[in-house]
Amino acid sequence: MNNLRINSFSEYKKAYKESIENPEMFWDNIAENFLWKKKWNNTLEFDFSKSEFKWFKEGKLNITENVLDRHLEKNGNKTAIIWEPNNPLEETRIITYRQLHAKVCQFANVLKNNGIQKGDRVCIYMPMIPELAIAMLACARIGAVHSIVFAGFSSAAIASRINDAQCKLIVTANEVYRGEKPINLKHIVDEALKDCPSIQTCIVYRRELEPTMMVGGRDKFWIDEMAKASKDCLAEEMDAEDPLFILYTSGSTGKPKGMVHTTAGYMIQTAYSFDNVFQMQPEDIYWCTADIGWITGHSYIIYGPLACGATTVMFEGIPSYPDFGRFWEIVEKLKVTHFYTAPTAIRSLAKESLDYVLKYDLSSLKVLGSVGEPINQEAWHWYNDYVGKGNCPIVDTWWQTETGSIMISPLAGITSTRPTFATLPLPGIQLALMDENGQEIVTSAEKSEGRLTIKFPWPSMARTVYGDHQRYIETYFSTFKNAYFTGDGAYRDAMGYYRITGRVDDVVIVSGHNLGTAPIENAINEHDAVVESAVVGFPHDIKGNALYAFVILYDDQNPSEQLIKEIKDEVSKSIGAIAKPDKIQFVKGLPKTRSGKIMRRILRKIASNETDFGDTSTLLNPEIVQDIEKGKL
Ligand code: WTA
């Protein structure tokens, strides 16, 4: 992309200034770099009071023409995806832009042949294999809305997401391996589909040559459907504001929120941010270790990199298999230049022998990235010293499912970094720290601390919560007037650098995964022996945070290991294994306010081994605090 690249810090400052003074002109110039079927006539239209935001109105395009077709003439034979399997003995797959284009068109025809039309929702529940990328792009080709569900979620979690979006078709795989562990995705899907009347078709990719139970009339094999489909598929003309995908993220209350991202704004800003944050050269090899089931995978394995014509690595496995050197073995083998991972992965590898890192030649690396949670000092230095050998800038990128693309980050090699600081906002991003009273903190003190908000719209922002615009308004635009509330706390130093301190709501980030405590409590309360429960986060060396559950049992129930296991199983069943609490403490009561609200602040302190609980006199049952503390795990 020619016109998008910032090459120096003074260019960054200039771009930032322009983007604030005239946001429309700034984004217009960037949007010119893309392929449009019809040009937009109004860059931005918005109304904070209704929480309505429209970018590039009346513009028509198809995102797949931008991420695929556009590259064919000059770069058709360039590698788009390098796929690295779970099993290191299995072969790496190389897929060029031309091959990917053909497969996407072919699978788009499969979707059409199965009755999928523009606007229909398609659920994708797949392992990290190229067919996942093909399926998502095929949806975009015909204007179907993909809803990818991370393939670690349970049947119940899939079913609730399918039902929320009324998906008509699901794409999955049969058995897959994660490390040494076989997981039968098809079984999990079968279980989910018992409660999903909207699903008419289930397409199954055969990852393993296992016999697979197929349900007549509903289930079809990927390979059979592809054999019947042509490789030509015209790209559907989409409106700039047509939905591209739904991705569910945890809320602090109730069920997960289906964040809706639209076409043009999302495309433009994921590409722009990718290009500038990572500063890739055409021959570079980029690897983001996230799963495509999360926003990081959507924006920075697929859409952003492919829009920029980059080579992106997809890895099916886990960092610890066959041993803790796997990441570095892959970096050496594929000569990865840009490596983007999460602090939790860094911490889990840093606690193993250094030999795993030192054994491999990592000299290809140029830039390292971090995402998903605040990166702590130790992890930052380990990453810098042993992986980057002190030669690679670390881009600590702060953003969210809702923001669609990176909001705060150094530009590699351009912005000077400071350990644990995400540094400066990207051009176009107008941040504000708010105090408790909703006033913007405007000083340039050495340390200003507050709640992080964004006070002007940006193109890749999620436009609504699927089917529940009111919830979108309440969650993001009601805490502060005329600003988007991130749910994070942050501080800013005198240079204007931001450091994110973590969530200020009831979302806990465990191993980089966003988990709402409310749905976990609901799952625990499902157990017949349980009266009530409260779940909080506490600091954990590897995971960043882990979950601590305080559980009240019925009088006739006795605490036991068996009960702990059953309660954890309830959580796995309703959400997935990632949401299982590390600690479960049985308690006689929970600290409550007089209006009956659980005082989580106190529980958080107990779980974190703190002893100063502040004023507990307003509690309905202050005596319970000591009681709980005595039984602390
Ligand atoms: C946290 C992931 C500190 C933050 C892209 C945010 C971070 C939540 C960082 C969103 C970072 C993400 N430093 N905290 N670099 N990146 N977070 O929706 O609390 O899965 O609100 O999006 O992760 O998580 P989500």
XYZ file of C-alpha atoms and ligand atoms in Angstrom:
658
model
C 0.000 0.000 0.000
C 1.678 3.168 -1.159
C -0.075 6.006 0.450
C -0.525 4.709 3.917
C 2.916 4.287 5.341
C 4.344 6.523 8.040
C 8.145 6.501 7.852
C 9.364 8.624 10.719
C 8.268 10.004 14.044
C 7.752 13.457 12.567
C 5.497 11.899 9.920
C 3.585 10.194 12.699
C 3.113 13.492 14.489
C 2.010 15.169 11.295
C -0.444 12.380 10.446
C -1.818 12.436 13.981
C -2.351 16.166 13.872
C -4.090 16.000 10.500
C -6.279 13.154 11.664
C -7.541 15.236 14.580
C -7.949 18.482 12.696
C -9.737 16.968 9.764
C -10.691 13.339 10.363
C -12.762 13.090 7.194
C -9.966 14.205 4.942
C -7.501 12.001 6.752
C -9.578 8.834 6.299
C -10.576 9.808 2.748
C -6.930 9.775 1.727
C -6.466 6.353 3.218
C -9.660 4.976 1.713
C -8.458 6.034 -1.756
C -5.931 3.205 -1.624
C -8.591 0.526 -1.855
C -10.693 -0.987 -4.575
C -14.235 0.377 -4.612
C -17.073 -0.586 -6.878
C -18.585 2.820 -6.224
C -17.068 5.700 -4.333
C -18.558 6.891 -1.031
C -20.219 10.264 -0.843
C -20.055 11.031 2.859
C -17.048 9.995 4.911
C -18.572 10.139 8.363
C -22.015 10.579 9.797
C -22.534 10.074 13.505
C -24.732 10.747 16.469
C -23.401 9.934 19.928
C -26.827 10.275 21.496
C -28.157 7.379 19.418
C -24.756 5.691 19.248
C -24.983 5.574 15.470
C -21.848 5.720 13.371
C -21.612 5.460 9.597
C -18.436 5.606 7.594
C -18.015 5.931 3.832
C -21.729 6.189 3.214
C -23.004 4.922 -0.118
C -19.615 3.443 -0.924
C -19.826 -0.012 -2.536
C -17.146 -2.657 -2.422
C -16.303 -6.234 -1.620
C -13.584 -6.848 0.931
C -12.380 -10.035 -0.784
C -11.558 -8.068 -3.924
C -9.313 -5.985 -1.711
C -7.647 -8.820 0.155
C -7.404 -11.209 -2.815
C -8.265 -10.113 -6.388
C -6.342 -6.866 -6.090
C -3.060 -8.718 -5.556
C -3.431 -11.257 -8.352
C -1.959 -9.358 -11.248
C 1.373 -8.499 -9.637
C 1.540 -10.859 -6.696
C -0.634 -13.826 -7.610
C 2.197 -16.226 -6.943
C 3.215 -14.643 -3.692
C 2.524 -16.729 -0.591
C -0.573 -15.545 1.201
C -0.731 -18.175 3.945
C 1.913 -20.467 5.334
C 0.209 -23.125 7.361
C 2.109 -24.906 10.090
C 0.399 -28.046 11.411
C 0.085 -29.177 15.008
C 2.261 -32.195 14.310
C 5.768 -31.081 13.299
C 6.150 -34.215 11.180
C 3.255 -33.210 8.995
C 4.060 -30.956 6.038
C 3.870 -27.180 6.015
C 1.339 -25.933 3.455
C 2.020 -22.920 1.259
C -0.959 -21.166 -0.301
C -0.423 -18.391 -2.822
C -2.778 -15.481 -3.314
C -3.979 -17.076 -6.560
C -4.659 -20.418 -4.901
C -6.408 -18.787 -1.974
C -8.540 -16.734 -4.346
C -9.602 -19.866 -6.223
C -10.469 -21.785 -3.056
C -12.401 -18.879 -1.621
C -14.442 -18.511 -4.809
C -15.059 -22.234 -4.874
C -16.233 -22.388 -1.296
C -18.336 -19.280 -1.862
C -20.155 -21.341 -4.505
C -20.532 -24.175 -1.990
C -22.269 -21.751 0.346
C -24.504 -20.538 -2.482
C -25.286 -24.103 -3.519
C -26.445 -24.674 0.020
C -28.855 -21.778 -0.071
C -26.727 -19.111 1.603
C -27.419 -15.585 0.416
C -26.212 -12.085 1.148
C -27.031 -11.174 4.741
C -27.399 -14.774 5.999
C -25.344 -15.685 9.058
C -22.873 -18.564 8.898
C -21.263 -20.042 11.993
C -17.678 -21.291 11.702
C -16.316 -23.615 14.374
C -12.978 -24.818 13.099
C -9.409 -25.514 14.090
C -6.563 -23.324 12.840
C -6.408 -24.762 9.339
C -6.441 -22.876 6.016
C -10.039 -23.974 5.439
C -11.051 -21.695 8.293
C -9.597 -18.722 6.407
C -11.196 -19.966 3.197
C -14.610 -20.317 4.838
C -14.539 -16.851 6.356
C -13.444 -15.158 3.161
C -16.001 -17.168 1.177
C -18.724 -15.711 3.381
C -17.399 -12.231 2.697
C -17.295 -12.987 -1.037
C -21.056 -13.493 -1.191
C -21.988 -11.052 1.549
C -22.882 -13.655 4.161
C -22.023 -12.630 7.714
C -19.552 -14.920 9.447
C -19.791 -15.670 13.120
C -16.659 -17.526 14.126
C -16.791 -19.346 17.424
C -13.423 -20.214 18.973
C -13.013 -23.992 18.770
C -12.443 -24.298 22.494
C -15.980 -23.280 23.385
C -18.523 -25.823 24.568
C -21.665 -27.083 22.797
C -23.826 -24.834 24.943
C -21.712 -21.796 24.078
C -21.925 -22.586 20.344
C -25.670 -23.119 20.536
C -26.327 -19.826 22.277
C -24.247 -17.963 19.693
C -25.926 -19.733 16.767
C -29.352 -19.021 18.175
C -28.577 -15.406 18.940
C -27.566 -14.782 15.321
C -29.956 -17.336 13.782
C -27.187 -18.884 11.694
C -28.361 -21.030 8.773
C -25.214 -23.024 8.181
C -22.222 -24.152 10.196
C -18.765 -25.130 8.963
C -16.710 -27.418 11.164
C -14.106 -30.202 11.105
C -14.149 -33.727 12.449
C -11.352 -34.700 14.803
C -8.377 -32.437 15.427
C -5.323 -32.604 17.617
C -4.164 -29.887 19.936
C -0.766 -31.044 21.096
C -1.326 -34.717 21.843
C -4.944 -34.281 22.718
C -7.588 -35.332 20.206
C -10.705 -33.173 20.160
C -13.755 -34.220 18.244
C -15.196 -30.937 17.037
C -17.968 -32.665 15.114
C -19.269 -34.330 18.283
C -19.329 -30.980 20.042
C -21.202 -29.453 17.108
C -23.678 -32.373 16.977
C -24.477 -31.781 20.614
C -24.918 -28.039 20.003
C -27.147 -28.539 16.968
C -29.724 -30.419 19.033
C -30.825 -26.968 20.177
C -30.311 -24.977 16.986
C -33.378 -25.100 14.751
C -32.075 -22.369 12.441
C -29.205 -24.525 11.153
C -30.048 -26.271 7.892
C -26.611 -27.438 6.797
C -23.402 -28.553 8.487
C -20.296 -28.729 6.335
C -17.559 -30.932 7.719
C -13.902 -30.694 6.783
C -12.129 -33.997 7.280
C -9.033 -33.081 9.235
C -8.423 -36.683 10.291
C -9.361 -39.811 8.390
C -11.577 -40.983 11.223
C -15.009 -42.388 10.457
C -17.358 -39.463 11.007
C -21.008 -39.777 11.923
C -23.028 -37.714 9.475
C -26.643 -36.710 9.912
C -28.570 -37.358 6.688
C -29.898 -34.277 4.913
C -27.975 -31.915 7.180
C -24.297 -32.893 7.152
C -22.090 -32.706 4.078
C -18.384 -33.234 3.596
C -16.318 -30.224 2.521
C -14.525 -32.253 -0.130
C -17.724 -33.492 -1.786
C -19.251 -30.039 -1.874
C -16.077 -28.476 -3.274
C -15.949 -31.075 -6.040
C -19.329 -29.838 -7.263
C -18.496 -26.134 -7.136
C -16.971 -23.866 -9.765
C -13.893 -21.748 -9.065
C -15.508 -18.617 -10.427
C -17.543 -16.467 -8.175
C -18.257 -12.815 -8.715
C -17.831 -10.719 -5.611
C -21.143 -9.493 -4.242
C -21.505 -5.724 -4.192
C -21.663 -4.684 -0.553
C -22.496 -1.407 1.036
C -19.713 0.136 3.118
C -21.912 -0.300 6.180
C -23.130 -3.845 5.458
C -22.126 -6.228 8.247
C -19.011 -8.264 7.569
C -19.025 -10.398 10.688
C -20.314 -10.925 14.182
C -17.869 -11.846 16.919
C -19.001 -12.571 20.446
C -17.224 -11.091 23.405
C -17.909 -11.482 27.099
C -19.853 -8.833 28.900
C -19.749 -8.056 32.564
C -23.367 -9.134 32.783
C -25.601 -11.589 30.988
C -24.940 -13.390 27.757
C -22.053 -12.656 25.393
C -22.424 -9.673 23.113
C -22.369 -10.246 19.363
C -20.232 -7.342 18.205
C -21.114 -6.398 14.636
C -18.346 -5.151 12.370
C -19.093 -3.611 9.007
C -17.249 -3.781 5.723
C -15.380 -0.668 4.608
C -14.319 0.934 7.877
C -13.095 -2.348 9.284
C -11.120 -3.148 6.140
C -9.485 0.243 5.885
C -8.428 0.519 9.471
C -7.174 -3.035 9.966
C -5.023 -2.564 6.862
C -3.819 0.899 7.856
C -2.923 -0.142 11.392
C -1.249 -3.365 10.261
C 0.837 -1.495 7.730
C 2.027 1.147 10.172
C 2.403 -0.764 13.405
C 4.405 -3.623 11.886
C 6.232 -1.779 9.102
C 6.635 -4.865 6.926
C 8.733 -5.122 3.779
C 7.291 -7.094 0.842
C 9.480 -10.166 1.433
C 8.843 -10.318 5.188
C 7.084 -13.191 6.927
C 4.552 -12.307 9.566
C 3.256 -14.622 12.264
C 0.508 -13.840 14.726
C 0.032 -16.749 17.134
C -3.576 -15.912 18.048
C -6.491 -18.115 17.124
C -8.764 -16.828 14.359
C -11.642 -17.404 16.773
C -10.625 -14.172 18.519
C -10.558 -10.637 17.129
C -6.751 -10.661 16.941
C -6.955 -13.525 14.477
C -9.705 -11.864 12.427
C -7.907 -8.543 12.108
C -4.241 -9.501 12.215
C -3.984 -12.993 10.776
C -6.486 -12.537 7.974
C -7.986 -9.190 7.019
C -5.206 -6.711 7.852
C -2.224 -8.701 6.530
C -4.016 -9.928 3.394
C -5.313 -6.443 2.603
C -1.661 -5.355 2.625
C -0.567 -8.301 0.465
C 1.579 -9.764 3.240
C 2.547 -13.371 3.920
C 0.800 -14.553 7.071
C 1.518 -17.702 9.070
C -1.275 -19.808 10.537
C -0.280 -22.231 13.270
C -2.542 -25.093 14.262
C -0.702 -26.210 17.365
C 0.266 -25.025 20.813
C 3.516 -23.492 22.158
C 4.330 -26.513 24.335
C 4.126 -29.329 21.810
C 6.218 -31.330 21.117
C 8.199 -29.161 23.538
C 8.520 -25.577 24.733
C 10.738 -24.689 21.792
C 7.973 -25.024 19.216
C 7.458 -21.318 18.560
C 11.162 -20.765 18.075
C 11.559 -23.819 15.908
C 8.880 -22.385 13.617
C 10.472 -18.933 13.606
C 13.764 -20.506 12.501
C 12.181 -22.807 9.949
C 9.956 -20.203 8.277
C 12.366 -17.306 8.803
C 9.663 -15.317 10.503
C 10.439 -11.591 10.589
C 7.438 -10.266 12.515
C 6.168 -12.190 15.510
C 3.012 -11.194 17.400
C 1.887 -13.017 20.523
C 0.296 -12.587 23.971
C 1.998 -11.929 27.318
C 0.525 -15.126 28.730
C 2.369 -17.167 26.084
C 5.583 -15.295 26.831
C 5.262 -15.942 30.557
C 4.521 -19.618 30.080
C 7.643 -20.011 27.924
C 9.829 -17.818 30.112
C 9.353 -20.168 33.049
C 10.857 -23.078 31.064
C 14.543 -23.631 30.379
C 16.230 -20.911 28.341
C 17.735 -23.628 26.179
C 14.469 -23.875 24.293
C 14.972 -20.355 22.970
C 18.743 -20.363 22.663
C 18.728 -23.555 20.616
C 17.165 -21.857 17.579
C 18.381 -19.265 15.139
C 16.069 -16.301 15.633
C 18.127 -13.871 13.586
C 15.339 -13.451 11.017
C 13.229 -11.561 13.578
C 12.818 -7.816 13.113
C 9.730 -6.840 15.099
C 7.956 -8.363 18.111
C 4.375 -7.677 19.090
C 2.281 -8.142 22.203
C -1.490 -8.100 22.598
C -4.351 -9.109 24.829
C -3.404 -7.899 28.296
C -0.913 -5.641 30.001
C 2.598 -6.998 29.556
C 4.523 -7.041 32.840
C 8.158 -5.953 33.233
C 9.623 -9.477 33.501
C 7.824 -10.758 30.430
C 8.742 -7.635 28.469
C 12.454 -8.000 29.260
C 12.534 -11.719 28.638
C 10.874 -11.170 25.242
C 13.233 -8.319 24.444
C 16.448 -9.996 25.628
C 16.032 -13.624 24.618
C 13.687 -13.528 21.651
C 14.528 -10.144 20.166
C 18.177 -10.223 21.373
C 17.773 -6.531 22.083
C 17.452 -5.803 18.352
C 13.732 -5.906 17.777
C 11.308 -3.163 18.724
C 8.400 -4.481 20.772
C 5.020 -3.165 19.728
C 2.660 -3.447 22.676
C -0.685 -3.066 20.959
C -3.770 -2.109 22.926
C -7.199 -2.639 21.435
C -10.404 -4.652 21.783
C -12.916 -6.825 19.948
C -15.082 -3.710 19.872
C -12.429 -1.421 18.408
C -11.741 -3.827 15.514
C -8.185 -2.669 15.098
C -5.194 -1.485 17.107
C -5.818 1.821 18.874
C -2.636 2.417 20.891
C 0.768 1.105 19.888
C 4.277 2.114 19.002
C 5.019 2.056 15.274
C 7.852 -0.434 14.938
C 11.230 1.258 14.779
C 9.604 4.707 14.786
C 8.068 5.297 18.205
C 10.535 4.867 21.046
C 9.216 2.176 23.347
C 8.990 2.059 27.095
C 8.507 -1.318 28.819
C 4.860 -2.013 29.756
C 3.590 1.073 27.911
C 1.402 0.735 24.834
C 2.697 4.278 24.141
C 0.771 6.528 21.746
C -2.565 6.450 19.945
C -2.511 5.656 16.236
C -3.548 8.492 13.923
C -7.306 8.948 14.010
C -7.667 7.820 17.621
C -8.677 10.530 20.063
C -8.195 9.232 23.579
C -9.306 10.798 26.831
C -8.759 9.787 30.442
C -11.793 10.465 32.590
C -11.927 10.958 36.306
C -14.570 9.505 38.637
C -16.891 12.419 37.911
C -16.776 11.973 34.172
C -14.475 14.936 33.629
C -11.627 14.644 31.186
C -8.198 14.773 32.826
C -6.264 17.259 30.750
C -3.050 17.837 32.683
C 0.294 16.677 31.383
C 1.405 15.546 34.811
C 4.030 12.821 35.250
C 1.175 10.443 35.988
C -2.490 11.021 35.163
C -4.656 8.063 35.938
C -8.242 7.466 34.912
C -10.690 5.535 32.829
C -9.803 5.174 29.214
C -12.262 6.501 26.666
C -12.234 7.378 22.976
C -13.963 10.617 22.187
C -14.252 10.550 18.423
C -15.489 7.751 16.140
C -13.026 5.638 14.165
C -13.791 3.550 11.057
C -13.330 0.033 12.489
C -15.486 0.478 15.571
C -18.175 -2.164 16.117
C -21.489 -0.630 15.108
C -23.882 -2.448 17.412
C -24.511 -5.525 19.525
C -26.315 -7.937 17.247
C -30.042 -7.688 17.890
C -29.605 -5.432 20.923
C -28.609 -1.874 20.100
C -29.766 -0.750 23.534
C -27.103 -2.915 25.139
C -24.493 -1.353 22.864
C -25.576 2.100 23.998
C -25.622 1.126 27.657
C -22.323 -0.721 27.700
C -20.204 1.702 25.722
C -21.825 5.105 25.499
C -23.678 5.657 28.750
C -20.864 5.909 31.296
C -19.408 9.072 29.767
C -21.149 11.600 27.586
C -20.082 11.675 23.940
C -17.338 9.129 24.400
C -16.827 5.420 23.995
C -15.926 3.765 27.301
C -13.382 0.978 26.955
C -13.869 -0.690 30.346
C -10.130 -0.281 30.965
C -8.202 1.887 33.374
C -5.004 3.555 32.186
C -2.445 6.134 33.019
C -0.545 8.588 30.935
C 2.920 9.985 31.552
C 4.220 13.455 30.784
C 5.202 12.381 27.239
C 1.628 11.358 26.593
C 2.482 7.650 26.691
C -0.330 5.361 27.836
C -0.052 2.365 30.074
C -3.132 0.175 30.407
C -3.696 -0.989 33.952
C -6.509 -3.468 33.289
C -10.254 -3.866 33.383
C -12.315 -1.792 35.740
C -15.477 -3.855 35.260
C -16.412 -7.469 35.919
C -14.497 -8.819 32.978
C -11.350 -10.783 33.846
C -8.628 -11.369 31.283
C -7.389 -14.926 31.794
C -4.495 -15.983 29.565
C -5.465 -13.153 27.266
C -9.077 -14.340 27.012
C -11.871 -12.034 28.017
C -14.152 -13.711 30.523
C -17.207 -12.164 32.116
C -17.667 -13.310 35.694
C -21.478 -13.251 35.534
C -21.877 -16.135 33.070
C -19.388 -18.204 35.067
C -21.384 -17.618 38.229
C -24.547 -18.583 36.381
C -22.895 -21.824 35.303
C -21.763 -22.620 38.861
C -25.209 -21.849 40.204
C -26.616 -24.455 37.837
C -25.193 -27.147 40.085
C -27.883 -28.598 42.343
C -25.744 -28.266 45.464
C -25.057 -24.557 44.961
C -27.077 -21.703 46.434
C -25.030 -18.802 45.165
C -21.546 -17.931 43.997
C -19.240 -15.023 43.248
C -16.299 -15.169 40.869
C -13.405 -12.713 40.844
C -9.987 -12.513 39.252
C -6.681 -12.716 41.102
C -3.101 -12.241 39.866
C -1.501 -15.349 38.397
C 2.132 -15.732 37.313
C 1.436 -17.275 33.942
C -2.162 -16.508 33.108
C -1.993 -12.873 34.178
C -5.235 -13.404 36.045
C -6.964 -16.559 37.190
C -10.454 -17.094 38.544
C -11.390 -17.582 42.169
C -14.922 -18.753 42.962
C -16.596 -18.302 46.326
C -19.454 -20.761 46.549
C -22.296 -21.168 49.035
C -23.673 -24.698 49.278
C -27.058 -25.811 50.527
C -27.023 -26.792 54.201
C -27.316 -30.506 53.520
C -24.291 -30.497 51.179
C -20.716 -31.189 52.180
C -17.699 -29.748 50.403
C -15.703 -32.428 48.591
C -13.188 -32.868 45.796
C -15.941 -34.513 43.809
C -18.120 -31.436 44.181
C -15.277 -29.164 43.075
C -14.851 -31.286 39.989
C -18.563 -31.234 39.246
C -18.704 -27.467 39.598
C -15.764 -27.072 37.230
C -17.516 -29.408 34.804
C -20.597 -27.179 34.907
C -18.407 -24.282 33.807
C -16.750 -26.304 31.044
C -20.122 -27.430 29.838
C -21.679 -24.026 29.744
C -18.723 -21.945 28.513
C -15.584 -23.982 27.919
C -12.543 -25.246 29.776
C -10.855 -21.813 29.609
C -13.417 -20.449 32.056
C -12.840 -23.042 34.826
C -11.903 -21.378 38.131
C -8.464 -22.219 39.515
C -9.755 -22.002 43.054
C -13.102 -22.839 44.550
C -13.707 -21.925 48.163
C -16.883 -22.967 49.935
C -18.220 -20.201 52.126
C -21.152 -19.710 54.459
C -22.092 -16.339 52.990
C -20.930 -13.564 50.675
C -20.288 -9.965 51.722
C -23.311 -7.974 50.630
C -24.397 -4.394 50.618
C -27.681 -3.499 52.208
C -29.287 -3.489 48.819
C -28.159 -7.079 48.379
C -25.301 -6.529 45.933
C -22.228 -8.703 46.360
C -19.204 -6.565 47.311
C -16.768 -7.997 44.820
C -14.138 -5.455 45.744
C -13.639 -7.256 49.061
C -13.621 -10.690 47.486
C -11.052 -9.498 44.966
C -8.829 -8.400 47.835
C -9.195 -11.681 49.675
C -8.402 -13.621 46.508
C -5.333 -11.429 45.908
C -4.020 -11.958 49.453
C -4.614 -8.361 50.430
C -5.628 -7.577 53.968
C -6.833 -3.998 53.896
C -10.522 -4.248 53.049
C -11.363 -0.617 53.621
C -14.630 0.252 55.252
C -16.781 -2.840 55.683
C -19.259 -1.254 58.064
C -21.811 -0.619 55.351
C -22.093 -4.322 54.750
C -25.176 -6.216 55.712
C -22.995 -9.002 57.130
C -19.524 -7.629 57.988
C -18.658 -10.693 60.095
C -18.592 -12.885 56.998
C -15.440 -11.182 55.698
C -13.210 -12.614 58.418
C -14.839 -15.952 58.056
C -14.097 -16.074 54.337
C -10.571 -14.846 54.872
C -9.870 -17.648 57.337
C -10.829 -20.259 54.789
C -8.856 -18.622 51.982
C -7.131 -21.006 49.562
C -6.960 -6.061 27.234
C -8.036 -8.262 22.288
C -3.106 -4.056 28.060
C -7.771 -4.846 27.660
C -7.361 -7.473 21.172
C -8.897 -4.830 26.644
C -4.694 -5.109 26.757
C -9.152 -6.285 26.423
C -3.850 -5.021 25.628
C -9.757 -6.578 25.095
C -2.555 -4.429 25.815
C -5.712 -5.951 25.044
N -2.233 -3.967 27.039
N -4.325 -4.622 27.951
N -1.668 -4.341 24.829
N -4.514 -5.559 24.589
N -5.837 -5.704 26.359
O -11.671 -7.956 23.184
O -8.266 -5.048 28.964
O -10.177 -9.980 23.499
O -10.043 -4.158 27.103
O -9.373 -7.910 22.370
O -7.856 -6.897 26.534
O -9.789 -7.961 24.838
P -10.320 -8.518 23.455
